[in-house]
Amino acid sequence: MSLALLRIWRTPALQALLIQAGAFAPALAVIWLLARAGVPVSYLGAAFVHGLLAAALTWWRGLARWWCAIQFAFPLALYGALMLELPPLLFLAAFVFLLTLYWSTFRTQVPYYPSGKRAWDEVAALLPKGRAVSMIDIGSGLGGLVLDMARRRPESRFTGIELAPLPWLASRIRAAALGSSAHFIRGDYEQLDFGDYDLVFAYLSPAAMGALWRKASAEMRPGAMLVSYEFLITEKAPDLTITPIGRGPNVFVWHF
């Protein structure tokens, strides 16, 4: 099996889909046994049994706990949609919207995580003073951090890169509407050279942190900083840990 196919095979989304399909036969067997025992099972009951078995198999496979909740809820949601007799075009519209919003989350394991002003304030305080700097937000979402930094430091260059089409487009529209110098790229940050930046900001997911560290340690130039919001890199302890004023996750900083 090629490396690309192996990576796809190991994605939690594909495993969850296979588990959901694999739960069908055991669920049918349980429903048949209940019927033989004189216990009537409605369609709603069948959806409940299927969801329970899918969640159990997901837990057994060691996927994240939130996958268990999704696996349990999926058959019940499908039953509800069938009972409401929703038009097929509504499902298509929802699929297209979610596809453009999350795009390759099934592969990258990086869902949409919006940061907030508390994190932005801490990042602004980390930027070197007295000179123009270059910063990139990898997985920039709707562009809030990049737009805020460009407003605070107009002499500097701030870039966001986003793989999902819908957030990227929203970022471009926001920048144009505000007349901002912020720059937004649609693409995969793995294709960038981190050596071009004084600060790399990441709000990704635990699954992506190992690969991020390997790339950063190979490419980032002396004096640059890697900043991660909420998620730690297990391979290297941070040089600085910042707890934002008020509520919110920590900001972790690695100096090069």
mmCIF file of C-alpha atoms in Angstrom:
data_model
loop_
_atom_site.group_PDB
_atom_site.id
_atom_site.type_symbol
_atom_site.label_atom_id
_atom_site.label_comp_id
_atom_site.label_asym_id
_atom_site.label_seq_id
_atom_site.Cartn_x
_atom_site.Cartn_y
_atom_site.Cartn_z
ATOM 1 C CA MET A 1 0.000 0.000 0.000
ATOM 2 C CA SER A 2 1.399 3.430 -0.962
ATOM 3 C CA LEU A 3 2.107 6.051 1.690
ATOM 4 C CA ALA A 4 -0.749 8.251 0.461
ATOM 5 C CA LEU A 5 -3.254 5.389 0.640
ATOM 6 C CA LEU A 6 -1.940 4.410 4.057
ATOM 7 C CA ARG A 7 -2.489 7.946 5.335
ATOM 8 C CA ILE A 8 -6.058 7.934 3.998
ATOM 9 C CA TRP A 9 -6.696 4.478 5.506
ATOM 10 C CA ARG A 10 -5.583 5.736 8.917
ATOM 11 C CA THR A 11 -7.798 8.826 8.902
ATOM 12 C CA PRO A 12 -10.367 8.706 11.734
ATOM 13 C CA ALA A 13 -13.181 9.802 9.386
ATOM 14 C CA LEU A 14 -12.698 6.787 7.122
ATOM 15 C CA GLN A 15 -12.436 4.460 10.113
ATOM 16 C CA ALA A 16 -15.630 5.938 11.539
ATOM 17 C CA LEU A 17 -17.425 5.413 8.222
ATOM 18 C CA LEU A 18 -16.306 1.774 8.056
ATOM 19 C CA ILE A 19 -17.360 1.222 11.674
ATOM 20 C CA GLN A 20 -20.777 2.715 10.961
ATOM 21 C CA ALA A 21 -21.201 0.320 8.026
ATOM 22 C CA GLY A 22 -19.807 -2.587 10.018
ATOM 23 C CA ALA A 23 -22.307 -2.018 12.822
ATOM 24 C CA PHE A 24 -25.210 -2.804 10.500
ATOM 25 C CA ALA A 25 -24.956 -6.602 10.654
ATOM 26 C CA PRO A 26 -24.541 -6.819 14.476
ATOM 27 C CA ALA A 27 -27.414 -4.350 14.915
ATOM 28 C CA LEU A 28 -29.618 -6.479 12.656
ATOM 29 C CA ALA A 29 -28.690 -9.562 14.692
ATOM 30 C CA VAL A 30 -29.589 -7.840 17.971
ATOM 31 C CA ILE A 31 -32.922 -6.651 16.568
ATOM 32 C CA TRP A 32 -33.674 -10.181 15.319
ATOM 33 C CA LEU A 33 -32.883 -11.666 18.751
ATOM 34 C CA LEU A 34 -35.098 -9.089 20.460
ATOM 35 C CA ALA A 35 -37.939 -9.900 18.052
ATOM 36 C CA ARG A 36 -37.491 -13.634 18.757
ATOM 37 C CA ALA A 37 -37.740 -12.852 22.457
ATOM 38 C CA GLY A 38 -41.030 -11.043 21.903
ATOM 39 C CA VAL A 39 -39.627 -7.520 22.260
ATOM 40 C CA PRO A 40 -40.923 -5.312 19.426
ATOM 41 C CA VAL A 41 -38.348 -2.908 17.991
ATOM 42 C CA SER A 42 -39.480 0.237 16.191
ATOM 43 C CA TYR A 43 -37.447 2.048 13.560
ATOM 44 C CA LEU A 44 -36.385 4.512 16.244
ATOM 45 C CA GLY A 45 -35.349 1.596 18.445
ATOM 46 C CA ALA A 46 -33.380 0.091 15.572
ATOM 47 C CA ALA A 47 -31.564 3.409 15.072
ATOM 48 C CA PHE A 48 -30.781 3.485 18.797
ATOM 49 C CA VAL A 49 -29.358 -0.055 18.722
ATOM 50 C CA HIS A 50 -27.280 0.709 15.637
ATOM 51 C CA GLY A 51 -25.909 3.909 17.156
ATOM 52 C CA LEU A 52 -25.060 2.184 20.431
ATOM 53 C CA LEU A 53 -23.144 -0.586 18.670
ATOM 54 C CA ALA A 54 -21.331 1.890 16.392
ATOM 55 C CA ALA A 55 -20.285 3.952 19.423
ATOM 56 C CA ALA A 56 -19.070 0.822 21.220
ATOM 57 C CA LEU A 57 -17.020 -0.273 18.201
ATOM 58 C CA THR A 58 -15.584 3.233 17.901
ATOM 59 C CA TRP A 59 -14.509 3.164 21.545
ATOM 60 C CA TRP A 60 -12.996 -0.293 21.012
ATOM 61 C CA ARG A 61 -10.998 0.987 18.019
ATOM 62 C CA GLY A 62 -9.572 3.769 20.186
ATOM 63 C CA LEU A 63 -10.893 6.774 18.266
ATOM 64 C CA ALA A 64 -11.367 10.059 20.088
ATOM 65 C CA ARG A 65 -14.318 10.157 22.490
ATOM 66 C CA TRP A 66 -16.199 12.723 20.441
ATOM 67 C CA TRP A 67 -16.283 10.222 17.564
ATOM 68 C CA CYS A 68 -18.275 7.918 19.869
ATOM 69 C CA ALA A 69 -20.904 10.627 20.285
ATOM 70 C CA ILE A 70 -21.047 11.234 16.538
ATOM 71 C CA GLN A 71 -21.366 7.523 15.790
ATOM 72 C CA PHE A 72 -24.205 7.146 18.299
ATOM 73 C CA ALA A 73 -26.071 10.229 17.050
ATOM 74 C CA PHE A 74 -25.722 9.547 13.316
ATOM 75 C CA PRO A 75 -28.400 6.806 12.932
ATOM 76 C CA LEU A 76 -30.792 8.788 15.147
ATOM 77 C CA ALA A 77 -30.219 11.927 13.050
ATOM 78 C CA LEU A 78 -30.791 9.911 9.875
ATOM 79 C CA TYR A 79 -34.050 8.561 11.283
ATOM 80 C CA GLY A 80 -35.159 12.073 12.231
ATOM 81 C CA ALA A 81 -34.369 13.401 8.757
ATOM 82 C CA LEU A 82 -36.397 10.598 7.151
ATOM 83 C CA MET A 83 -39.366 11.291 9.433
ATOM 84 C CA LEU A 84 -39.262 14.996 8.553
ATOM 85 C CA GLU A 85 -39.243 14.121 4.841
ATOM 86 C CA LEU A 86 -36.643 16.786 4.088
ATOM 87 C CA PRO A 87 -36.065 17.475 0.370
ATOM 88 C CA PRO A 88 -32.930 15.888 -1.149
ATOM 89 C CA LEU A 89 -31.630 19.284 -2.294
ATOM 90 C CA LEU A 90 -31.383 20.344 1.351
ATOM 91 C CA PHE A 91 -28.985 17.467 2.044
ATOM 92 C CA LEU A 92 -26.953 18.398 -1.038
ATOM 93 C CA ALA A 93 -26.755 22.039 0.070
ATOM 94 C CA ALA A 94 -25.678 21.012 3.565
ATOM 95 C CA PHE A 95 -23.040 18.679 2.130
ATOM 96 C CA VAL A 96 -21.601 21.368 -0.164
ATOM 97 C CA PHE A 97 -21.552 23.912 2.670
ATOM 98 C CA LEU A 98 -19.767 21.555 5.068
ATOM 99 C CA LEU A 99 -17.358 20.463 2.334
ATOM 100 C CA THR A 100 -16.300 24.043 1.601
ATOM 101 C CA LEU A 101 -16.064 24.795 5.331
ATOM 102 C CA TYR A 102 -14.050 21.770 6.458
ATOM 103 C CA TRP A 103 -12.580 20.560 3.140
ATOM 104 C CA SER A 104 -9.809 18.023 3.982
ATOM 105 C CA THR A 105 -10.349 17.807 7.745
ATOM 106 C CA PHE A 106 -10.744 14.032 7.323
ATOM 107 C CA ARG A 107 -7.067 13.929 6.224
ATOM 108 C CA THR A 108 -5.454 16.713 8.240
ATOM 109 C CA GLN A 109 -7.468 16.029 11.424
ATOM 110 C CA VAL A 110 -7.571 19.803 11.941
ATOM 111 C CA PRO A 111 -11.159 21.056 12.345
ATOM 112 C CA TYR A 112 -12.132 24.722 12.373
ATOM 113 C CA TYR A 113 -10.963 26.214 15.686
ATOM 114 C CA PRO A 114 -11.513 29.986 15.940
ATOM 115 C CA SER A 115 -9.156 31.861 18.263
ATOM 116 C CA GLY A 116 -10.222 35.036 20.073
ATOM 117 C CA LYS A 117 -9.084 38.479 21.146
ATOM 118 C CA ARG A 118 -7.309 37.227 24.269
ATOM 119 C CA ALA A 119 -5.021 35.095 22.111
ATOM 120 C CA TRP A 120 -4.565 37.944 19.633
ATOM 121 C CA ASP A 121 -3.426 40.285 22.416
ATOM 122 C CA GLU A 122 -0.769 37.796 23.522
ATOM 123 C CA VAL A 123 0.479 37.286 19.969
ATOM 124 C CA ALA A 124 0.694 41.061 19.448
ATOM 125 C CA ALA A 125 2.809 41.356 22.609
ATOM 126 C CA LEU A 126 5.211 38.699 21.288
ATOM 127 C CA LEU A 127 5.933 40.473 18.000
ATOM 128 C CA PRO A 128 9.357 42.188 17.914
ATOM 129 C CA LYS A 129 9.133 45.962 18.297
ATOM 130 C CA GLY A 130 10.937 48.658 16.379
ATOM 131 C CA ARG A 131 11.089 46.899 13.008
ATOM 132 C CA ALA A 132 8.855 45.392 10.368
ATOM 133 C CA VAL A 133 8.118 41.715 10.907
ATOM 134 C CA SER A 134 6.620 38.888 8.912
ATOM 135 C CA MET A 135 4.024 36.593 10.480
ATOM 136 C CA ILE A 136 1.837 33.790 9.167
ATOM 137 C CA ASP A 137 -1.220 32.126 10.665
ATOM 138 C CA ILE A 138 -1.368 28.531 9.393
ATOM 139 C CA GLY A 139 -4.994 27.478 9.215
ATOM 140 C CA SER A 140 -6.188 31.064 9.428
ATOM 141 C CA GLY A 141 -9.932 30.309 9.302
ATOM 142 C CA LEU A 142 -11.961 33.483 8.861
ATOM 143 C CA GLY A 143 -8.834 35.629 9.187
ATOM 144 C CA GLY A 144 -9.535 37.366 12.485
ATOM 145 C CA LEU A 145 -5.991 37.139 13.901
ATOM 146 C CA VAL A 146 -4.286 38.233 10.667
ATOM 147 C CA LEU A 147 -6.646 41.178 10.175
ATOM 148 C CA ASP A 148 -6.157 42.279 13.772
ATOM 149 C CA MET A 149 -2.355 42.112 13.530
ATOM 150 C CA ALA A 150 -2.370 44.049 10.249
ATOM 151 C CA ARG A 151 -4.438 46.779 11.922
ATOM 152 C CA ARG A 152 -2.076 46.997 14.893
ATOM 153 C CA ARG A 153 1.187 46.832 12.931
ATOM 154 C CA PRO A 154 0.590 48.330 9.465
ATOM 155 C CA GLU A 155 4.329 48.448 8.718
ATOM 156 C CA SER A 156 4.618 44.668 8.903
ATOM 157 C CA ARG A 157 3.547 41.765 6.669
ATOM 158 C CA PHE A 158 0.810 39.445 7.929
ATOM 159 C CA THR A 159 -0.351 36.399 6.008
ATOM 160 C CA GLY A 160 -2.929 33.706 6.580
ATOM 161 C CA ILE A 161 -3.070 30.368 4.806
ATOM 162 C CA GLU A 162 -6.236 28.285 4.749
ATOM 163 C CA LEU A 163 -7.050 25.077 2.895
ATOM 164 C CA ALA A 164 -10.862 25.195 3.118
ATOM 165 C CA PRO A 165 -12.399 27.357 0.346
ATOM 166 C CA LEU A 166 -15.220 28.996 2.329
ATOM 167 C CA PRO A 167 -13.154 30.429 5.239
ATOM 168 C CA TRP A 168 -10.442 31.513 2.782
ATOM 169 C CA LEU A 169 -12.998 33.361 0.638
ATOM 170 C CA ALA A 170 -14.529 34.979 3.725
ATOM 171 C CA SER A 171 -11.039 36.175 4.753
ATOM 172 C CA ARG A 172 -10.383 37.717 1.350
ATOM 173 C CA ILE A 173 -13.745 39.500 1.390
ATOM 174 C CA ARG A 174 -13.164 40.825 4.919
ATOM 175 C CA ALA A 175 -9.707 42.122 4.006
ATOM 176 C CA ALA A 176 -11.039 43.860 0.888
ATOM 177 C CA ALA A 177 -13.963 45.392 2.785
ATOM 178 C CA LEU A 178 -11.653 46.745 5.492
ATOM 179 C CA GLY A 179 -8.968 47.912 3.082
ATOM 180 C CA SER A 180 -6.528 45.779 5.050
ATOM 181 C CA SER A 181 -2.985 44.928 3.983
ATOM 182 C CA ALA A 182 -3.494 41.387 5.323
ATOM 183 C CA HIS A 183 -2.763 38.728 2.731
ATOM 184 C CA PHE A 184 -4.600 35.409 2.498
ATOM 185 C CA ILE A 185 -3.471 32.328 0.599
ATOM 186 C CA ARG A 186 -5.522 29.251 -0.162
ATOM 187 C CA GLY A 187 -3.341 26.193 0.222
ATOM 188 C CA ASP A 188 -1.598 23.726 2.495
ATOM 189 C CA TYR A 189 0.930 25.158 4.952
ATOM 190 C CA GLU A 190 3.107 22.090 4.423
ATOM 191 C CA GLN A 191 4.071 23.647 1.071
ATOM 192 C CA LEU A 192 5.368 26.842 2.728
ATOM 193 C CA ASP A 193 8.897 27.608 3.846
ATOM 194 C CA PHE A 194 8.698 28.627 7.513
ATOM 195 C CA GLY A 195 12.088 30.280 7.078
ATOM 196 C CA ASP A 196 10.313 33.264 5.473
ATOM 197 C CA TYR A 197 8.625 34.282 8.737
ATOM 198 C CA ASP A 198 9.566 35.799 12.083
ATOM 199 C CA LEU A 199 6.536 34.236 13.769
ATOM 200 C CA VAL A 200 4.431 31.217 12.828
ATOM 201 C CA PHE A 201 1.090 30.967 14.636
ATOM 202 C CA ALA A 202 -0.789 27.663 14.794
ATOM 203 C CA TYR A 203 -4.173 26.721 16.220
ATOM 204 C CA LEU A 204 -4.427 23.207 14.833
ATOM 205 C CA SER A 205 -5.133 19.991 16.757
ATOM 206 C CA PRO A 206 -3.131 17.469 18.811
ATOM 207 C CA ALA A 207 -2.912 15.158 15.785
ATOM 208 C CA ALA A 208 -0.983 17.750 13.747
ATOM 209 C CA MET A 209 1.545 18.944 16.319
ATOM 210 C CA GLY A 210 4.267 16.329 15.726
ATOM 211 C CA ALA A 211 4.481 17.052 11.995
ATOM 212 C CA LEU A 212 4.352 20.790 12.703
ATOM 213 C CA TRP A 213 7.355 20.544 15.018
ATOM 214 C CA ARG A 214 9.391 18.538 12.525
ATOM 215 C CA LYS A 215 8.729 21.140 9.826
ATOM 216 C CA ALA A 216 9.397 24.088 12.120
ATOM 217 C CA SER A 217 12.641 22.660 13.506
ATOM 218 C CA ALA A 218 13.904 22.001 9.979
ATOM 219 C CA GLU A 219 12.976 25.373 8.452
ATOM 220 C CA MET A 220 12.612 28.194 10.965
ATOM 221 C CA ARG A 221 15.446 30.701 11.110
ATOM 222 C CA PRO A 222 17.332 31.809 14.245
ATOM 223 C CA GLY A 223 15.403 34.383 16.247
ATOM 224 C CA ALA A 224 12.001 33.253 14.918
ATOM 225 C CA MET A 225 9.128 32.007 17.062
ATOM 226 C CA LEU A 226 6.594 29.209 16.742
ATOM 227 C CA VAL A 227 3.412 29.976 18.667
ATOM 228 C CA SER A 228 0.698 27.406 19.341
ATOM 229 C CA TYR A 229 -2.631 28.237 20.886
ATOM 230 C CA GLU A 230 -3.969 25.541 23.254
ATOM 231 C CA PHE A 231 -2.112 22.527 21.833
ATOM 232 C CA LEU A 232 1.325 21.399 23.066
ATOM 233 C CA ILE A 233 4.138 19.809 21.106
ATOM 234 C CA THR A 234 5.128 16.630 22.929
ATOM 235 C CA GLU A 235 8.557 16.394 21.277
ATOM 236 C CA LYS A 236 9.802 19.684 22.773
ATOM 237 C CA ALA A 237 8.738 21.569 25.891
ATOM 238 C CA PRO A 238 7.782 25.192 25.173
ATOM 239 C CA ASP A 239 10.243 27.944 26.034
ATOM 240 C CA LEU A 240 7.387 30.102 27.264
ATOM 241 C CA THR A 241 3.839 29.392 28.413
ATOM 242 C CA ILE A 242 1.401 32.315 28.577
ATOM 243 C CA THR A 243 -1.969 32.198 30.296
ATOM 244 C CA PRO A 244 -4.157 34.882 28.710
ATOM 245 C CA ILE A 245 -5.800 37.370 31.035
ATOM 246 C CA GLY A 246 -9.295 36.078 31.742
ATOM 247 C CA ARG A 247 -10.528 32.705 30.537
ATOM 248 C CA GLY A 248 -8.981 30.865 27.633
ATOM 249 C CA PRO A 249 -6.386 28.230 26.675
ATOM 250 C CA ASN A 250 -2.662 28.807 27.107
ATOM 251 C CA VAL A 251 -0.356 30.198 24.451
ATOM 252 C CA PHE A 252 2.842 28.168 23.977
ATOM 253 C CA VAL A 253 6.000 29.650 22.467
ATOM 254 C CA TRP A 254 9.133 28.007 21.053
ATOM 255 C CA HIS A 255 12.191 30.155 20.257
ATOM 256 C CA PHE A 256 14.652 29.232 17.502
#
